Amino acid sequence: MKGISLEIHVGDVVAVLGANGAGKTTLLKVISGLMSPKSGTIRLMGEDLSKFPSYKLAGMGMAHVPEGRKVFATLTVDENLNLGTWGVRNQFNPRQIQETKEWIFTLFPILKTRRKQLAGTLSGGEQQMLAISRGLISKPKMLLLDEPSLGLAPILVQEIFKVIQKIHDEEKVSILLVEQNARKALSIADYGYILETGKIVISGPAVELKENEQIKAAYLGGARIQAT
Ligand SMILES: Nc1ncnc2c1ncn2[C@@H]1O[C@H](COP(=O)(O)OP(=O)(O)OP(=O)(O)O)[C@@H](O)[C@H]1O
Ligand SMILES: [Mg+2]
């Protein structure tokens, strides 16, 4: 991955699209400090993040929801959410955290009814909701989502995208959304980047990307999209 320059304005939804192996997950890991860039800097609201270990980033307003719903299977929904508060324990008191939880339960009511259930026994869709919720519990300014709709039934894909939109609208959270569902991602994004073998090959406002012939052919309505 080389020479990547990517900018996210406060409150924007930015989509990163690309085929399998293009480097989308790697890019998110570099942004959230799970991997270090060979050169260059990652800044959040002007602050250089490379000097901070990744566990500190939650307290600085960054939340990374990794690919593949990495919830803790042997812990309950509540316990999984509580783990997400660790990084911000000095910023929010228990009452504030409870308020955030209530907000999350308005986004995903099903999680409220399942709060005592072990995460490993949740459905795939519910686990994805929990993974996103665990990111939200730290009240991030910037949310990194790695393929939130992967492997979900169409109705759940709809729901997840609706919630992403809501998180953005209600809390003005900046969102970096990695997706193979290009059509859906561009429909809620302000701006988009197309990644191919570790390089940004096209970028622009989402409305323009949707009309771009190259993107239409490769990512919108092609076999790749139907397969996801
Ligand atoms: N730790 C690693 N060591 C060596 N190669 C790696 C490592 N992590 C990722 N890669 C390689 O880097 C490339 C990009 O991987 P990455 O996971 O970022 O792709 P992706 O765009 O997220 O793909 P997908 O859509 O399948 O999730 C792949 O070819 C992958 O095999
Ligand atoms: Mg990936």
CSV table of C-alpha atoms in Angstrom, one decimal, residues 78-216:
chain,number,residue,atom,x,y,z
A,78,ASP,CA,-24.2,-6.3,28.1
A,79,GLU,CA,-20.7,-7.4,28.9
A,80,ASN,CA,-19.6,-6.9,25.4
A,81,LEU,CA,-20.9,-3.4,25.5
A,82,ASN,CA,-19.2,-2.7,28.8
A,83,LEU,CA,-15.9,-3.8,27.4
A,84,GLY,CA,-16.3,-1.0,24.8
A,85,THR,CA,-16.4,1.6,27.5
A,86,TRP,CA,-12.9,0.7,28.9
A,87,GLY,CA,-11.1,3.2,26.7
A,88,VAL,CA,-13.3,6.1,27.7
A,89,ARG,CA,-13.8,5.2,31.4
A,90,ASN,CA,-12.1,8.5,32.4
A,91,GLN,CA,-14.3,10.6,30.1
A,92,PHE,CA,-17.8,9.4,30.8
A,93,ASN,CA,-19.4,8.6,34.1
A,94,PRO,CA,-21.7,5.6,34.6
A,95,ARG,CA,-24.8,7.7,34.1
A,96,GLN,CA,-23.5,9.0,30.7
A,97,ILE,CA,-22.6,5.5,29.6
A,98,GLN,CA,-26.0,4.3,30.5
A,99,GLU,CA,-27.5,7.1,28.4
A,100,THR,CA,-25.3,6.0,25.5
A,101,LYS,CA,-26.5,2.5,26.0
A,102,GLU,CA,-30.1,3.6,25.9
A,103,TRP,CA,-29.4,5.5,22.6
A,104,ILE,CA,-27.8,2.3,21.2
A,105,PHE,CA,-30.9,0.3,22.2
A,106,THR,CA,-33.1,2.8,20.2
A,107,LEU,CA,-30.9,2.0,17.2
A,108,PHE,CA,-30.9,-1.7,17.7
A,109,PRO,CA,-34.0,-2.6,19.9
A,110,ILE,CA,-33.4,-6.3,19.5
A,111,LEU,CA,-30.1,-6.0,21.5
A,112,LYS,CA,-32.1,-4.7,24.4
A,113,THR,CA,-34.2,-7.8,24.6
A,114,ARG,CA,-31.1,-9.9,24.3
A,115,ARG,CA,-28.8,-8.1,26.7
A,116,LYS,CA,-28.3,-11.1,29.0
A,117,GLN,CA,-27.8,-13.5,26.1
A,118,LEU,CA,-24.3,-14.8,25.3
A,119,ALA,CA,-23.0,-13.1,22.2
A,120,GLY,CA,-22.0,-16.4,20.6
A,121,THR,CA,-25.6,-17.4,20.5
A,122,LEU,CA,-26.8,-14.3,18.7
A,123,SER,CA,-27.6,-14.5,15.0
A,124,GLY,CA,-25.1,-13.2,12.5
A,125,GLY,CA,-27.0,-10.0,12.0
A,126,GLU,CA,-27.4,-9.5,15.8
A,127,GLN,CA,-23.7,-10.0,16.2
A,128,GLN,CA,-23.0,-7.4,13.6
A,129,MET,CA,-25.3,-5.0,15.4
A,130,LEU,CA,-23.5,-5.8,18.7
A,131,ALA,CA,-20.1,-5.2,17.0
A,132,ILE,CA,-21.3,-1.8,15.8
A,133,SER,CA,-22.8,-1.0,19.2
A,134,ARG,CA,-19.5,-1.8,20.9
A,135,GLY,CA,-17.9,0.8,18.8
A,136,LEU,CA,-20.6,3.3,19.5
A,137,ILE,CA,-20.5,2.9,23.3
A,138,SER,CA,-17.4,5.1,23.4
A,139,LYS,CA,-19.3,7.9,21.6
A,140,PRO,CA,-16.8,8.2,18.8
A,141,LYS,CA,-16.4,11.2,16.6
A,142,MET,CA,-15.0,8.9,13.9
A,143,LEU,CA,-16.4,5.4,13.3
A,144,LEU,CA,-14.5,3.0,11.1
A,145,LEU,CA,-16.8,0.2,9.7
A,146,ASP,CA,-15.2,-2.8,7.9
A,147,GLU,CA,-17.8,-4.5,5.7
A,148,PRO,CA,-20.8,-4.1,8.1
A,149,SER,CA,-23.2,-5.7,5.6
A,150,LEU,CA,-21.1,-8.7,4.7
A,151,GLY,CA,-23.0,-12.0,4.8
A,152,LEU,CA,-26.3,-10.5,6.0
A,153,ALA,CA,-29.7,-11.2,4.5
A,154,PRO,CA,-31.0,-8.3,2.3
A,155,ILE,CA,-33.5,-7.1,4.9
A,156,LEU,CA,-30.7,-6.8,7.5
A,157,VAL,CA,-28.4,-5.1,5.0
A,158,GLN,CA,-31.2,-2.5,4.7
A,159,GLU,CA,-31.5,-2.2,8.4
A,160,ILE,CA,-27.7,-1.8,9.0
A,161,PHE,CA,-27.5,0.9,6.3
A,162,LYS,CA,-30.4,2.7,7.8
A,163,VAL,CA,-28.8,2.7,11.2
A,164,ILE,CA,-25.5,3.9,9.8
A,165,GLN,CA,-27.3,6.8,8.2
A,166,LYS,CA,-29.1,7.5,11.5
A,167,ILE,CA,-25.8,7.5,13.5
A,168,HIS,CA,-24.5,10.0,11.1
A,169,ASP,CA,-27.6,12.2,11.1
A,170,GLU,CA,-28.3,12.1,14.8
A,171,GLU,CA,-24.8,12.3,16.3
A,172,LYS,CA,-22.9,13.9,13.4
A,173,VAL,CA,-20.4,11.0,13.6
A,174,SER,CA,-17.8,10.9,10.8
A,175,ILE,CA,-18.0,7.5,9.2
A,176,LEU,CA,-15.4,5.6,7.1
A,177,LEU,CA,-17.3,2.8,5.5
A,178,VAL,CA,-15.6,-0.1,3.8
A,179,GLU,CA,-18.0,-2.0,1.7
A,180,GLN,CA,-18.3,-4.4,-1.2
A,181,ASN,CA,-21.9,-3.3,-1.5
A,182,ALA,CA,-20.9,-0.3,-3.6
A,183,ARG,CA,-24.3,0.8,-4.6
A,184,LYS,CA,-25.6,1.0,-1.0
A,185,ALA,CA,-22.4,2.5,0.3
A,186,LEU,CA,-22.4,5.3,-2.4
A,187,SER,CA,-26.1,5.9,-1.7
A,188,ILE,CA,-25.3,7.0,1.9
A,189,ALA,CA,-21.8,8.4,1.4
A,190,ASP,CA,-20.8,12.0,0.7
A,191,TYR,CA,-17.5,11.0,-0.8
A,192,GLY,CA,-15.9,7.8,-2.0
A,193,TYR,CA,-12.5,6.2,-2.8
A,194,ILE,CA,-11.9,3.2,-5.0
A,195,LEU,CA,-9.0,1.1,-3.9
A,196,GLU,CA,-7.2,-1.3,-6.2
A,197,THR,CA,-4.2,-3.4,-5.2
A,198,GLY,CA,-3.3,-1.0,-2.4
A,199,LYS,CA,-3.8,2.3,-4.4
A,200,ILE,CA,-6.5,4.8,-4.7
A,201,VAL,CA,-7.5,4.7,-8.3
A,202,ILE,CA,-10.5,6.9,-8.3
A,203,SER,CA,-12.0,9.3,-5.8
A,204,GLY,CA,-14.7,11.9,-5.8
A,205,PRO,CA,-18.1,12.9,-4.5
A,206,ALA,CA,-20.4,9.9,-4.1
A,207,VAL,CA,-22.9,11.3,-6.5
A,208,GLU,CA,-20.3,11.6,-9.2
A,209,LEU,CA,-18.9,8.1,-8.6
A,210,LYS,CA,-22.3,6.6,-9.0
A,211,GLU,CA,-22.4,8.1,-12.5
A,212,ASN,CA,-18.8,7.1,-13.4
A,213,GLU,CA,-18.9,4.6,-16.3
A,214,GLN,CA,-15.8,2.8,-15.1
A,215,ILE,CA,-17.2,2.3,-11.6
A,216,LYS,CA,-20.6,1.4,-13.0
